[in-house]
Amino acid sequence: MAGGSDAAETLSCARCSNPASLQCPKCVELKLPREGAAFCTQDCFKASWSSHKSVHLKAKLSSLGTDGAGGQNSDLASEGWLYCLRKGQSRTPKLPPFNWTGSLRPYPISVKRNVPAHIDKPDWANDGVPKVELNSDWQHRVEIKTPDQIERMRETCRIAREVLDAAARMIRPGVTTDEIDRVVHEATVAAGAYPSPLNYHFFPKSCCTSVNEVICHGIPDARKLEDGDIINVDVTVYYKGVHGDLNETYFVGNVDEASCKLVQCTYECLDKAISIVKPGVRFRDVGEVINRHASMSGLSVVKSYCGHGIGELFHCAPNIPHYGRNKAVGVMKAGQTFTIEPMINAGVWRDQMWPDGWTAVTADGKRSAQFEHTLLVTETGVEVLTARLPSSPDVFPWLNK
Amino acid sequence: MVDDQEEPPLAIRIDQTVEEPSQSDQEKHQNDYVSVGVTVITGYLGAGKSTLVNYILNAQHGKRIAVILNEFGEEIGVERAMINEGESGALVEEWVELANGCVCCTVKHSLVQALEQLVQMKKKLDHILLETTGLANPAPLASVLWLDDQLESSVKLDSIVTVVDAKNLRFQLNRHCDSSSFPEAFLQIAFADVVILNKVDLVSQEQSECALEELENEIHSINSLANIIRSIRCEVDLSQILNRQAYDATHATHLEALLEESKSLSSRDLHDSGVCTLCINQMEAVDLHKVRLWIEEILWDKKYGMDVYRCKGVLRVGNSDQLHTLQAVREIYEIVPTRQWRNEERQMNRIVFIGHNLDENILIDTFRGCI
């Protein structure tokens, strides 16, 4: 595994703080973080052993489906909270086995939330299959939206922005991602809209919450946010027949400098990409811009997921890769609406999938950040339909400078 | 699960590469990625596709080859695939359940994801054959399988092989459809990298050599870049079918064929169908930006009403000592620097178009604007 970024770390002995060149083999086997498991000599390691080994026990217990606090998750199971499998088509009471890439684990998810009957729903709300979308000609051609569609999208994107802002205000240590999902769900329904992710290809929740090494499509669950986490919340709403899609990555409490840099760089990648959007620009150029900026900061770009056309369909043409040297077809034209949503990793670009069939994580367990907007190409440039409002919470320090 | 040990183990050095104690399928060390070639096999029912597949699986070649039989119909999607693995003659048939990839905002089509899963499941696969039933036009499949190098996928499109029936080919080509769509045979030949001219033994004995040559000329008049192999019962030399690397920009042999000046690549007589091959040449160096705009107008905007199916070429780019290759399948194209021009080579531009309603004059004139 390319260890470029590892070589730059200087670890200190967990016991005496001298420079460390040894690590606990059990921690390596269990894929636990190196920090706290590094030692300067065999003697320091031996001496720390009796207190250090509790880290292994905690990790093993949590992989058995119970946490250190003694069976919280089995309590949840009795209330109908179970682990998600097969993209949401089934549930299981036990944590599924997996070669976890980092220290994050899935937690049980709550029962399905209802959407009132009076709210207009997309076809997958009923049976999980987006039939219209799968068979649509707009998977192959890029639609030029009519003025009426554009006006509806402005309205819907505005609602999506307000829903995301409501979620952002919830972010603090101790809050579960399920509670964030509840806020998103309720805010969406209160606005008269449908939360697009709910039951989309069986996705079990109303938004995606992606913590730390999760790249995207994280499923809201019973895990409490911890001080130092980063979390992305991805909201899409369906209103007046069109979708609006955006996401932001937030800090939970006090976050280390590397994570700060990661999140800020990702924000800038999106910003720079948006700045080139106008009629005549090739879709493939978006990836070049993002790749250049990420590489300059020593970060990598996720390649498996891309920006997408959006409108009356949740996902349609064009496909917009975020990496460089791609063969994306076509140029931007006024009236097109699509998202750009770069996912940037602190370590390697490769992703892996959790057993739930949705959650994408970094292959090396290092952190990932993302930002997304829904954009409209105008005659002269671009309109950011999901832009921040004056009322949006002030959570990005670099915006104040 | 046993509780932690009483005795501390030995700490290990941090700069030792982290080795997984248990080899898992989720390999993280993918720096030197090896990808398995995928060959799409297409052709008329009865031309011998199944014969070819069976021959490949049964021949003693020592390769692990998986064959995927799939009904494509309207949609390209794979939910279950039948895998026939031939290894030293032993034929193993099994049905494989492939998890339906999510199409939302993923770069790789669910078919590609399914094939990658397959490669992961079956270690040491040497090749994959995609036998297409009911797919008249291989182009959408090629588009889906022709991945960006950047993705470092474990699968890559190797070539499209079309099996045609020597006895019935002429009949199939002469059929006139009332609708605007072509007889399948034209599309399948137009997109082929290799054409297997099968059942040559059934062509009338007296005139067989003449007749076969005529057929080959007809095939080349549709697609002059295709490599034609004659066969009986599809018994072909596998090295001519597998590992063609037809979509690999850096692969040498395709360039040699293009640069061979003596070879005439344009169609002699135009078919009634209008599907033909055209080759344009130009000596002067071109500007890469202009070439991109030019090819995009043709492929994306369908300017001049031309319908290009395939395009392959070498470019002499101004201010560069690199030979560049151009390759396109429908609207997807790429231009990449490939290698240095050799001293003995005559630096030039040479581009072959295979398609419908092609106009040689327009292509030559407009390409001149790229100088």
Coordinates of C-alpha atoms in Angstrom, one line a residue, chain B:
Chain B
M1 CA -13.8 -15.8 20.7
V2 CA -11.0 -16.1 23.2
D3 CA -10.3 -13.1 25.4
D4 CA -7.1 -11.2 25.1
Q5 CA -3.8 -12.9 26.2
E6 CA -2.3 -12.5 29.6
E7 CA 1.2 -12.3 28.1
P8 CA 1.9 -9.3 25.8
P9 CA 3.0 -10.3 22.3
L10 CA 6.1 -8.8 20.7
A11 CA 5.6 -5.3 19.3
I12 CA 6.4 -5.1 15.6
R13 CA 8.3 -2.4 13.7
I14 CA 6.1 0.4 12.3
D15 CA 7.8 0.6 8.9
Q16 CA 7.1 -3.1 8.2
T17 CA 4.4 -3.3 5.5
V18 CA 1.1 -4.2 7.1
E19 CA 0.3 -7.7 6.1
E20 CA -3.2 -9.0 6.5
P21 CA -3.0 -12.1 8.7
S22 CA -5.8 -13.6 6.7
Q23 CA -5.8 -13.2 2.9
S24 CA -9.0 -11.5 2.2
D25 CA -10.7 -10.9 -1.1
Q26 CA -10.9 -7.2 -0.5
E27 CA -7.4 -6.5 -1.7
K28 CA -6.1 -3.1 -0.9
H29 CA -2.8 -3.4 -2.6
Q30 CA -3.9 -2.5 -6.0
N31 CA -1.0 -0.4 -7.2
D32 CA 0.1 -2.9 -9.8
Y33 CA -3.3 -3.7 -11.1
V34 CA -3.8 -6.5 -13.5
S35 CA -7.0 -6.4 -15.5
V36 CA -8.8 -9.3 -17.1
G37 CA -9.7 -8.8 -20.8
V38 CA -13.3 -9.0 -21.8
T39 CA -14.1 -10.2 -25.3
V40 CA -17.6 -9.5 -26.6
I41 CA -18.8 -12.2 -28.9
T42 CA -21.5 -11.2 -31.3
G43 CA -23.0 -12.5 -34.5
Y44 CA -26.0 -14.0 -36.1
L45 CA -27.8 -16.8 -34.5
G46 CA -26.6 -19.9 -36.2
A47 CA -23.4 -18.3 -37.4
G48 CA -21.5 -20.3 -34.8
K49 CA -21.2 -18.2 -31.7
S50 CA -22.0 -21.1 -29.4
T51 CA -19.6 -23.2 -31.4
L52 CA -16.9 -20.7 -30.9
V53 CA -17.6 -20.5 -27.2
N54 CA -17.5 -24.2 -26.8
Y55 CA -14.4 -24.5 -28.8
I56 CA -12.6 -21.9 -26.6
L57 CA -13.7 -23.6 -23.5
N58 CA -12.8 -27.1 -24.6
A59 CA -9.5 -26.4 -26.3
Q60 CA -6.5 -27.4 -24.3
H61 CA -5.0 -24.0 -23.8
G62 CA -4.5 -24.1 -20.0
K63 CA -6.3 -20.8 -19.5
R64 CA -9.1 -20.1 -17.1
I65 CA -11.8 -18.5 -19.1
A66 CA -15.2 -17.6 -17.9
V67 CA -18.0 -17.3 -20.3
I68 CA -21.0 -15.2 -19.5
L69 CA -24.2 -15.9 -21.3
N70 CA -26.6 -13.2 -21.1
E71 CA -29.9 -12.2 -22.6
F72 CA -29.5 -8.5 -23.2
G73 CA -32.5 -7.6 -25.1
E74 CA -33.4 -3.9 -24.6
E75 CA -31.4 -3.3 -21.5
I76 CA -27.8 -4.1 -20.7
G77 CA -28.0 -5.5 -17.3
V78 CA -26.7 -8.6 -15.6
E79 CA -28.5 -10.1 -12.7
R80 CA -27.5 -13.7 -13.0
A81 CA -24.8 -15.0 -15.3
M82 CA -24.0 -18.5 -16.2
I83 CA -20.3 -19.1 -15.9
N84 CA -18.6 -21.8 -17.9
E85 CA -15.1 -22.2 -16.9
G86 CA -12.8 -24.2 -19.1
E87 CA -9.7 -25.3 -17.5
S88 CA -7.6 -27.9 -19.3
G89 CA -10.7 -29.2 -20.9
A90 CA -12.8 -29.5 -17.8
L91 CA -16.1 -27.6 -18.3
V92 CA -17.6 -26.3 -15.1
E93 CA -21.1 -24.7 -15.3
E94 CA -22.4 -22.6 -12.5
W95 CA -25.0 -20.0 -12.1
V96 CA -23.7 -16.9 -10.3
E97 CA -25.8 -14.4 -8.5
L98 CA -24.4 -10.9 -9.2
A99 CA -25.6 -8.2 -6.8
N100 CA -27.4 -5.6 -8.8
G101 CA -25.1 -2.6 -8.8
C102 CA -26.7 0.8 -8.1
V103 CA -26.9 2.9 -11.2
C104 CA -27.3 6.1 -9.3
C105 CA -24.3 8.4 -9.6
T106 CA -21.9 5.5 -10.1
V107 CA -19.3 5.8 -12.8
K108 CA -19.2 2.1 -13.6
H109 CA -22.2 0.5 -15.2
S110 CA -23.8 -2.4 -13.2
L111 CA -22.5 -4.8 -15.9
V112 CA -18.9 -3.7 -15.2
Q113 CA -19.5 -3.9 -11.4
A114 CA -20.8 -7.4 -11.9
L115 CA -17.8 -8.4 -14.0
E116 CA -15.4 -7.0 -11.4
Q117 CA -17.2 -9.0 -8.7
L118 CA -16.7 -12.1 -10.9
V119 CA -13.0 -11.4 -11.1
Q120 CA -12.8 -11.0 -7.4
M121 CA -14.7 -14.2 -6.8
K122 CA -12.8 -16.4 -9.2
K123 CA -9.1 -16.0 -8.6
K124 CA -6.8 -16.2 -11.5
L125 CA -9.2 -15.6 -14.3
D126 CA -7.3 -15.2 -17.5
H127 CA -10.1 -14.0 -19.7
I128 CA -13.9 -13.3 -19.9
L129 CA -16.1 -13.9 -22.8
L130 CA -19.3 -12.1 -23.0
E131 CA -21.6 -14.0 -25.3
T132 CA -24.4 -11.8 -26.5
T133 CA -27.7 -13.3 -27.3
G134 CA -30.3 -10.9 -28.8
L135 CA -28.0 -8.0 -29.0
A136 CA -28.1 -6.6 -32.5
N137 CA -25.8 -3.7 -31.9
P138 CA -22.7 -4.2 -29.8
A139 CA -22.0 -0.4 -29.6
P140 CA -23.7 0.3 -26.3
L141 CA -21.9 -2.7 -24.7
A142 CA -18.6 -1.4 -26.0
S143 CA -19.3 2.0 -24.6
V144 CA -20.1 0.6 -21.2
L145 CA -17.0 -1.6 -21.1
W146 CA -14.5 0.9 -22.5
L147 CA -13.5 2.3 -19.1
D148 CA -11.2 5.2 -18.3
D149 CA -7.7 4.0 -17.5
Q150 CA -7.9 6.1 -14.4
L151 CA -10.4 3.7 -12.9
E152 CA -7.8 0.9 -12.8
S153 CA -10.6 -1.6 -13.1
S154 CA -9.9 -5.3 -12.9
V155 CA -11.7 -5.7 -16.2
K156 CA -11.1 -4.1 -19.5
L157 CA -12.6 -4.4 -23.0
D158 CA -10.3 -6.5 -25.1
S159 CA -12.1 -6.7 -28.4
I160 CA -15.4 -7.4 -30.2
V161 CA -15.4 -10.6 -32.1
T162 CA -18.1 -11.2 -34.7
V163 CA -18.9 -14.6 -36.0
V164 CA -20.4 -14.6 -39.5
D165 CA -21.6 -17.4 -41.5
A166 CA -19.8 -17.8 -44.9
K167 CA -22.7 -19.6 -46.4
N168 CA -25.4 -17.1 -45.5
L169 CA -23.5 -13.8 -45.2
R170 CA -24.2 -12.5 -48.7
F171 CA -27.9 -13.1 -48.2
Q172 CA -27.8 -11.3 -44.8
L173 CA -26.0 -8.4 -46.3
N174 CA -28.3 -8.1 -49.2
R175 CA -31.5 -8.0 -47.2
H176 CA -33.2 -4.7 -47.4
C177 CA -35.1 -3.7 -44.4
D178 CA -38.1 -1.4 -44.9
S179 CA -37.3 0.3 -41.7
S180 CA -34.4 2.6 -41.3
S181 CA -32.4 0.2 -39.3
F182 CA -29.8 -1.9 -40.9
P183 CA -29.6 -5.6 -41.1
E184 CA -27.8 -6.6 -37.9
A185 CA -24.9 -8.0 -39.9
F186 CA -23.8 -4.5 -40.9
L187 CA -23.6 -3.2 -37.4
Q188 CA -22.0 -6.4 -36.0
I189 CA -19.3 -6.2 -38.7
A190 CA -18.8 -2.5 -38.4
F191 CA -18.0 -2.7 -34.7
A192 CA -15.9 -5.8 -34.9
D193 CA -12.2 -5.9 -34.3
V194 CA -12.1 -9.6 -35.4
V195 CA -14.4 -11.2 -37.8
I196 CA -14.5 -15.0 -37.9
L197 CA -15.7 -16.2 -41.2
N198 CA -17.1 -19.5 -40.2
K199 CA -18.4 -22.5 -42.1
V200 CA -16.0 -21.9 -45.0
D201 CA -16.4 -25.6 -45.8
L202 CA -20.0 -25.0 -46.7
V203 CA -19.2 -22.5 -49.5
S204 CA -19.5 -24.3 -52.8
Q205 CA -16.5 -26.3 -53.5
E206 CA -15.7 -25.2 -57.1
Q207 CA -15.6 -21.5 -56.5
S208 CA -14.7 -21.6 -52.8
E209 CA -11.5 -19.5 -53.0
C210 CA -13.0 -16.9 -55.2
A211 CA -16.2 -16.8 -53.2
L212 CA -14.4 -16.5 -50.0
E213 CA -12.2 -13.7 -51.2
E214 CA -15.3 -11.8 -52.4
L215 CA -16.8 -12.2 -49.0
E216 CA -13.7 -10.9 -47.3
N217 CA -13.7 -7.9 -49.6
E218 CA -17.3 -7.3 -48.7
I219 CA -16.5 -7.4 -45.0
H220 CA -13.5 -5.1 -45.5
S221 CA -15.6 -2.7 -47.5
I222 CA -17.8 -2.3 -44.4
N223 CA -14.9 -2.4 -41.9
S224 CA -11.4 -2.3 -43.3
L225 CA -9.8 -2.5 -39.9
A226 CA -11.3 -5.8 -38.9
N227 CA -9.0 -8.8 -38.9
I228 CA -10.7 -11.7 -40.7
I229 CA -10.1 -15.3 -39.8
R230 CA -11.5 -18.1 -41.8
S231 CA -12.7 -21.1 -39.9
I232 CA -14.5 -24.4 -40.0
R233 CA -16.5 -25.1 -36.9
C234 CA -14.9 -22.0 -35.3
E235 CA -11.6 -23.8 -34.8
V236 CA -9.4 -20.8 -34.6
D237 CA -6.0 -20.0 -33.2
L238 CA -6.9 -18.6 -29.8
S239 CA -4.0 -16.1 -29.9
Q240 CA -5.8 -14.4 -32.7
I241 CA -9.0 -14.0 -30.6
L242 CA -7.8 -13.4 -27.1
N243 CA -5.6 -10.5 -25.8
R244 CA -6.2 -8.3 -28.8
Q245 CA -6.0 -5.2 -26.7
A246 CA -8.0 -3.4 -29.3
Y247 CA -8.9 -0.6 -27.0
D248 CA -5.5 -0.1 -25.5
A249 CA -4.1 3.1 -26.8
T250 CA -0.5 2.0 -26.3
H251 CA -0.8 -1.3 -28.1
A252 CA 1.6 -1.4 -30.9
T253 CA 0.2 -3.7 -33.6
H254 CA -2.8 -1.7 -34.4
L255 CA -0.7 1.3 -35.1
E256 CA 1.5 -0.7 -37.5
A257 CA -1.6 -1.7 -39.5
L258 CA -2.7 1.9 -39.7
L259 CA 0.7 3.3 -40.6
E260 CA 1.3 0.8 -43.4
E261 CA 1.1 3.2 -46.3
S262 CA 0.6 0.6 -49.0
K263 CA -2.6 -0.6 -47.5
S264 CA -5.6 1.1 -48.9
L265 CA -8.2 1.4 -46.2
S266 CA -11.0 3.2 -47.9
S267 CA -14.0 1.2 -49.3
R268 CA -13.8 0.5 -52.9
D269 CA -17.5 0.5 -53.7
L270 CA -20.1 1.9 -51.5
H271 CA -22.6 -0.6 -50.2
D272 CA -26.3 0.1 -50.8
S273 CA -26.5 0.4 -47.1
G274 CA -24.1 3.2 -47.0
V275 CA -22.1 1.6 -44.3
C276 CA -18.5 1.9 -45.2
T277 CA -14.9 2.6 -44.3
L278 CA -13.1 5.8 -45.2
C279 CA -9.5 6.7 -44.6
I280 CA -8.2 10.2 -44.7
N281 CA -4.5 11.2 -44.8
Q282 CA -2.7 14.4 -44.2
M283 CA 1.0 15.0 -44.0
E284 CA 1.1 18.3 -42.1
A285 CA 1.1 18.4 -38.3
V286 CA -2.1 19.4 -36.6
D287 CA -3.2 21.3 -33.5
L288 CA -4.6 19.1 -30.8
H289 CA -7.2 21.6 -29.6
K290 CA -8.5 22.0 -33.1
V291 CA -8.6 18.2 -33.6
R292 CA -10.6 17.8 -30.5
L293 CA -13.2 20.4 -31.6
W294 CA -13.3 18.8 -35.0
I295 CA -13.9 15.2 -33.8
E296 CA -16.4 16.4 -31.3
E297 CA -18.4 18.2 -33.9
I298 CA -18.5 15.0 -35.9
L299 CA -19.2 12.6 -33.0
W300 CA -21.2 14.7 -30.6
D301 CA -23.1 17.1 -32.9
K302 CA -23.4 14.8 -35.8
K303 CA -22.4 17.7 -38.0
Y304 CA -22.7 17.1 -41.7
G305 CA -25.2 14.3 -41.0
M306 CA -22.5 11.6 -40.7
D307 CA -23.0 8.7 -38.4
V308 CA -19.7 7.5 -37.2
Y309 CA -19.6 4.0 -35.6
R310 CA -15.8 3.5 -35.1
C311 CA -12.8 5.7 -35.6
K312 CA -9.1 4.9 -35.3
G313 CA -6.2 7.0 -36.3
V314 CA -2.7 8.2 -35.7
L315 CA -2.0 11.9 -35.4
R316 CA 1.0 14.0 -36.1
V317 CA 0.8 16.7 -33.5
G318 CA 2.5 20.0 -33.8
N319 CA 5.3 20.7 -31.3
S320 CA 5.4 17.1 -30.2
D321 CA 7.6 14.2 -30.9
Q322 CA 4.9 11.9 -29.8
L323 CA 2.7 9.9 -32.1
H324 CA -0.8 10.4 -30.8
T325 CA -3.6 7.8 -31.3
L326 CA -7.2 8.6 -31.8
Q327 CA -9.9 6.1 -31.0
A328 CA -13.7 6.4 -30.9
V329 CA -16.7 4.2 -30.4
R330 CA -19.9 6.2 -31.2
E331 CA -19.6 9.4 -29.1
I332 CA -16.9 8.2 -26.8
Y333 CA -13.4 9.1 -27.9
E334 CA -9.9 9.6 -26.6
I335 CA -6.7 11.0 -28.0
V336 CA -3.6 10.0 -26.2
P337 CA 0.1 10.4 -26.7
T338 CA 1.4 6.9 -27.4
R339 CA 5.1 6.7 -28.2
Q340 CA 7.8 8.6 -29.9
W341 CA 7.9 8.7 -33.7
R342 CA 10.6 6.4 -34.9
N343 CA 13.3 7.9 -37.2
E344 CA 12.4 5.7 -40.1
E345 CA 8.7 6.5 -39.9
R346 CA 7.0 9.0 -42.1
Q347 CA 5.2 11.3 -39.7
M348 CA 1.7 11.8 -40.8
N349 CA -2.0 11.8 -39.9
R350 CA -4.1 8.9 -40.9
I351 CA -7.6 8.4 -39.7
V352 CA -10.0 5.6 -40.5
F353 CA -13.8 6.1 -40.1
I354 CA -16.4 3.4 -40.2
G355 CA -19.9 4.5 -40.4
H356 CA -22.9 5.6 -42.4
N357 CA -23.4 8.6 -44.6
L358 CA -19.7 9.3 -44.5
D359 CA -18.4 11.9 -46.8
E360 CA -14.8 11.7 -47.7
N361 CA -14.5 15.2 -49.1
I362 CA -16.0 16.9 -46.1
L363 CA -13.8 14.9 -43.8
I364 CA -10.6 15.8 -45.7
D365 CA -11.6 19.5 -46.0
T366 CA -12.6 19.9 -42.4
F367 CA -9.6 18.0 -41.1
R368 CA -7.4 20.4 -43.1
G369 CA -8.7 23.1 -40.8
C370 CA -6.9 21.5 -37.9
I371 CA -3.5 22.3 -39.2

